[in-house]
Amino acid sequence: MMDMAAQSPATQNFSDAVPDEAFVKRALDMANLNALRVALWQATGDAELARMGTVAVPFWSGVYDVIQLAPEHAERVKAKALAFLRSGAGSRLPHPEDVQIRDMMAMLAGKPVSDFIFEMGKEELNFVDYPRGVAWSGDGPPEGREGFHVLVIGAGVAGLVTAIHLGHLGIPYTIVERNPDVGGTWWTNDYPDARVDIPSHHYQLTVTRKHPWQHWFAPQPELADYIRTVADDHDLRRNIRFETEVAAAHWDESAKVWRIRLRDKGGTETAIAAHAIVSGAGLFNVPNTPDIPGVETYRGAFFHTTNWDHRFDHADKRVGVIGVGCTGAQVMPSLAETAGHVTVFQRSPHWVAKLEGYRDRIPDEVQWLMEAMPHYWNWYVFATYYTMFCEDGALFSIDRDWQREGGLVSRKNDALRQALTDAIAREFPDDPALARKLTPDCPPFSRRLVVDNGWFRALKQPHVSLVTAGITRMTPAGVVTDDGVEHPLDLVVWAGGFRAERYLWPVHYVGRHGRTLEEAWAKDGARAYLGMTMPDFPNMFMLYGPNTNPRAGGLFAWIEIWARYAVQGIAALIEGGHAAMECRRDVHDAFNAEVDAALGDCIWGLDGQASYYRNRHGRQGINNPLRPSVYYDKVRKINLADFVLD
């Protein structure tokens, strides 16, 4: 599945290539043989393939168990695949039925799969066009759709997927984007060496097939290019107003529309109306700016990672990095390559784990095999999905019985913690004091697990210093820590992340009865039904809203699911001839009570865990504590009984 062997750079087009047998054999040596076995069975029906066994192999320090083909079958599968590719035969089963798909999933998993794995996995397999698409329930589009206008906020992935669904239904829409191009967070976060920590073949949309990823874990330029390709392939730019932001929106009860005030980059404001709003503003859209005494006096260069100044040459400079979460740990090694000295300011350590092949390119041979072998790409994608979802988010669950026996969280979480602790000690065998400074005192995943992007290697270099004393103030020359030491710096990189709790900010929303978002969320922060819709705010959906940060899997899959839900609601509104749909208060409150109860059974609900997951009220309003199977069942299809329609 996740064979990350580093090879030569990938090329773009393999469909016309006729490789020699040595090339093909190398491709088969690099293949995920379990996915290849299932693809070969789908193509040939060879019963021997179905009888072969599997084994579970730990991956990423034991975070996941990858289901691989038992080693004794490897050569047999490669020989069968080579013979099939030599033959030039096509597939005997290009369009499998559900029962056949489920049997093949069980073949790959080595056991029967759950309804959840089957239903969501079938979408990931992408055997049909737009497996997460939305269709009219009747024989054709209803009257009135062309007079219904939707405002989509943001031209990141969420906004673009929403637009694709609306476009297929023929529903008019306008996207408003504050940046000069599409991409959202992957346009904004262009700091050095930014990349995903989810495999590229899962961090993709089902509106595309066989995208020729160049890296196993795509860097920011590749992701930005992918998102631009999605926008261009679906001709979305003609409906986007770039460098424009939504200043305010209020619900006009008499007309049953949202009255919206837009502002362009020059400050000019215009007014528009929309029958519905879908906000794809996302979770990470408000940078967390520093609140350090004296910051305004600092005379050196200073920028947030979301506002990287690529004109500044940090070579041979004294660079300070404030923040050691995912962003800080990712960018620091790149800075250390050329800086004269790097000072890392660590308030509290994060768990950092090595991920095999994290920076590697995908070999030409693998690219060719995904094109040449029928269904291999589909089953490779499914195998990646299965690895991430098969345990249904169990790593985050608290095992009370295990705790009563003296455990900390659960058998697997504690084992992961020990493995990560041992790995840190092995990195610094001659400096146990430094190893202790880098070892957190919280369970893995109570904060986001950080992928080692050269973090440990950089910390071993003599021109890199780790400072664990707290920052008290900034001076014109640099940073002063609470031990009284001043650290002279030419550049300070603020890797403080985002104010994630500020959903939909800074738009001023006013719903029914003059109710504002600030009033709706005054008690304990942002809440919504399924993280997407709220009482008093009709015809409004938010994607990546409160308590939706996924417990398992890549974000792009969940974005597609949320966008589908929102567009299903809009389509039902039009088909039913309704003017407005508003989430019922009792439904909203019952769901949030369920979320609060689930928080008590997972690590995000543990006392003393400080991170951006918790809002100013102390409530964890970011992550979704529900099992992925439970949440998927709720959002797979909209239930109109949850809404008041008028």
XYZ file of C-alpha atoms in Angstrom, residues 319-585:
267
model
C 16.810 33.239 12.408
C 14.366 32.620 15.235
C 11.424 30.233 14.822
C 8.624 30.649 17.359
C 6.401 27.569 17.438
C 7.182 23.868 17.108
C 3.862 22.489 15.895
C 3.355 21.099 12.406
C 4.283 24.333 10.638
C 7.263 25.273 12.789
C 8.713 21.766 12.704
C 8.187 21.617 8.946
C 9.813 24.923 8.028
C 12.727 24.931 10.494
C 14.918 22.293 8.770
C 14.682 24.186 5.491
C 15.779 27.410 7.162
C 18.637 25.584 8.875
C 20.095 24.555 5.522
C 21.347 28.083 4.771
C 20.873 30.246 7.865
C 23.889 31.270 9.871
C 22.125 30.266 13.090
C 18.617 29.094 13.929
C 17.090 29.489 17.375
C 13.988 27.384 17.975
C 11.712 28.699 20.718
C 9.704 25.811 22.157
C 6.935 26.506 24.634
C 5.968 22.849 24.898
C 7.141 19.860 22.834
C 5.039 18.001 20.281
C 5.206 14.344 19.401
C 7.252 13.988 16.210
C 7.340 10.749 14.228
C 9.318 9.666 11.200
C 7.221 8.815 8.150
C 8.928 6.550 5.646
C 9.341 8.148 2.231
C 7.900 11.466 3.356
C 9.977 13.526 0.929
C 10.325 10.961 -1.867
C 9.144 11.289 -5.439
C 6.948 8.634 -7.027
C 9.010 6.500 -9.447
C 8.299 6.383 -13.165
C 7.635 2.670 -12.852
C 4.841 3.191 -10.316
C 3.255 5.909 -12.458
C 3.296 3.575 -15.428
C 1.764 0.691 -13.488
C -1.123 2.854 -12.307
C -1.884 3.623 -15.950
C -1.195 0.224 -17.470
C -2.706 -2.209 -14.965
C -6.521 -2.125 -14.984
C -7.971 -1.153 -11.585
C -4.603 -0.960 -9.839
C -4.950 2.790 -9.237
C -8.446 2.263 -7.784
C -7.347 -0.422 -5.358
C -4.180 1.440 -4.412
C -6.369 4.403 -3.455
C -8.761 2.142 -1.547
C -5.897 0.453 0.297
C -4.667 3.857 1.475
C -8.184 4.763 2.594
C -8.621 1.423 4.377
C -5.384 1.856 6.324
C -6.580 5.195 7.669
C -10.177 4.213 8.444
C -10.260 0.507 9.279
C -9.931 1.086 13.034
C -12.651 3.754 12.980
C -10.604 6.273 14.957
C -9.856 3.859 17.814
C -6.482 5.458 18.568
C -8.270 8.469 20.063
C -10.558 6.491 22.381
C -10.024 6.212 26.135
C -10.171 2.651 27.399
C -11.510 2.902 30.963
C -10.752 -0.733 31.719
C -7.161 -0.183 30.585
C -6.911 2.882 32.801
C -8.191 0.930 35.794
C -5.326 -1.501 35.219
C -2.856 1.403 35.385
C -2.751 2.410 31.725
C -2.827 6.020 30.589
C -5.204 6.052 27.594
C -5.492 2.700 25.828
C -3.223 -0.196 24.981
C -2.486 1.089 21.464
C -2.126 4.764 22.387
C 0.203 3.908 25.256
C 2.238 1.615 22.995
C 2.548 4.416 20.438
C 3.646 6.788 23.181
C 6.361 4.404 24.292
C 7.519 3.840 20.717
C 7.791 7.582 20.109
C 9.596 8.125 23.407
C 12.109 5.395 22.562
C 12.602 6.871 19.087
C 13.458 10.290 20.546
C 15.954 8.685 22.931
C 17.594 6.871 19.994
C 17.937 10.165 18.124
C 19.986 11.699 20.956
C 21.833 8.843 22.691
C 24.557 11.200 23.920
C 22.232 13.985 25.044
C 19.452 12.581 27.237
C 18.689 16.068 28.568
C 17.793 17.271 25.071
C 15.730 14.109 24.479
C 13.740 14.878 27.631
C 13.101 18.452 26.442
C 11.702 17.071 23.193
C 9.434 14.491 24.869
C 5.856 15.682 25.548
C 3.974 14.818 28.731
C 0.651 14.355 26.910
C -0.730 11.401 24.928
C -0.042 11.214 21.184
C -2.806 12.891 19.183
C -4.040 14.964 22.115
C -2.249 17.505 19.961
C -1.629 16.939 16.294
C 1.153 14.441 15.610
C 4.010 16.070 13.691
C 5.780 14.386 10.791
C 9.573 14.523 10.964
C 10.569 16.690 8.012
C 14.217 16.673 9.076
C 13.387 18.115 12.511
C 15.620 15.825 14.535
C 18.440 15.998 12.016
C 18.397 19.802 12.069
C 18.413 19.945 15.876
C 21.684 17.982 15.884
C 23.489 20.656 13.883
C 25.802 22.979 15.849
C 24.210 26.146 14.422
C 20.712 25.179 15.642
C 19.691 25.876 19.239
C 16.600 24.769 21.125
C 15.363 27.272 23.715
C 12.715 26.075 26.157
C 12.653 29.158 28.381
C 9.508 31.214 27.878
C 9.506 34.411 25.830
C 8.944 37.506 27.961
C 9.350 40.310 25.425
C 10.906 41.477 22.198
C 13.469 44.206 21.828
C 14.717 46.097 18.769
C 17.459 43.443 18.483
C 15.594 40.210 19.124
C 13.846 38.086 21.751
C 14.295 38.027 25.517
C 13.404 34.853 27.412
C 12.392 34.546 31.040
C 15.893 33.457 32.040
C 17.020 36.980 31.146
C 18.885 35.997 27.978
C 18.508 38.196 24.904
C 18.676 36.328 21.585
C 19.771 38.693 18.765
C 17.917 37.862 15.552
C 17.803 39.144 11.980
C 14.561 37.313 11.205
C 11.750 36.049 13.405
C 9.392 33.482 11.878
C 6.079 33.303 13.684
C 4.768 29.722 13.375
C 1.958 30.250 15.844
C -0.728 28.712 13.654
C -4.280 30.005 13.490
C -7.123 31.219 15.640
C -9.072 28.163 14.697
C -12.055 28.888 16.936
C -12.970 31.970 14.875
C -15.264 30.215 12.444
C -16.653 32.345 9.599
C -14.704 35.361 10.864
C -14.600 38.265 9.997
C -17.964 38.227 8.200
C -20.720 39.795 10.277
C -23.708 37.449 9.988
C -27.186 38.411 11.156
C -29.834 35.704 10.961
C -33.496 35.544 11.848
C -34.816 37.819 14.603
C -31.642 39.929 14.306
C -29.556 37.192 15.925
C -25.815 37.446 15.274
C -23.264 34.668 15.283
C -21.593 36.284 18.260
C -24.843 35.975 20.194
C -25.466 32.429 19.024
C -21.989 31.347 20.132
C -21.630 33.464 23.266
C -22.123 30.646 25.780
C -19.194 28.322 25.002
C -18.071 28.992 21.460
C -19.040 27.874 17.990
C -21.569 25.060 17.619
C -23.579 23.764 14.691
C -25.645 20.750 13.701
C -23.226 18.284 12.084
C -20.807 21.216 12.107
C -22.646 22.699 9.129
C -25.930 24.449 9.925
C -27.608 26.322 12.788
C -31.003 27.489 14.031
C -31.817 31.135 13.155
C -29.525 31.025 10.105
C -31.650 29.579 7.283
C -30.301 28.536 3.899
C -26.760 28.689 5.237
C -24.156 25.945 5.386
C -20.555 26.045 6.560
C -17.966 23.491 5.513
C -15.251 22.530 8.009
C -17.260 24.050 10.816
C -17.165 23.448 14.591
C -16.266 19.958 15.793
C -15.690 18.584 12.299
C -11.898 18.252 12.178
C -11.811 14.575 11.186
C -10.924 11.821 13.599
C -9.554 9.777 10.705
C -8.663 10.260 7.086
C -7.643 13.052 4.766
C -9.503 16.345 4.759
C -10.384 16.351 1.054
C -12.644 13.308 1.408
C -14.595 14.939 4.238
C -14.823 18.237 2.348
C -16.491 16.414 -0.526
C -18.936 14.799 1.895
C -19.795 18.127 3.547
C -20.219 19.834 0.170
C -22.499 17.026 -0.972
C -24.653 17.449 2.145
C -24.963 21.215 1.632
C -25.855 20.922 -2.054
C -28.317 18.114 -1.274
C -30.065 20.583 1.021
C -30.136 23.309 -1.610
C -31.430 20.867 -4.242
C -34.187 19.655 -1.906
C -35.149 23.250 -1.168
C -35.583 23.994 -4.873
C -37.349 20.725 -5.700
C -39.773 21.143 -2.810
C -40.642 24.682 -3.841
C -39.570 25.973 -0.438
C -38.112 29.402 0.234
C -36.136 28.546 3.360
C -34.814 25.674 5.417
C -33.630 26.118 8.987
C -32.125 23.560 11.327
C -34.480 22.649 14.159
C -33.324 23.797 17.594
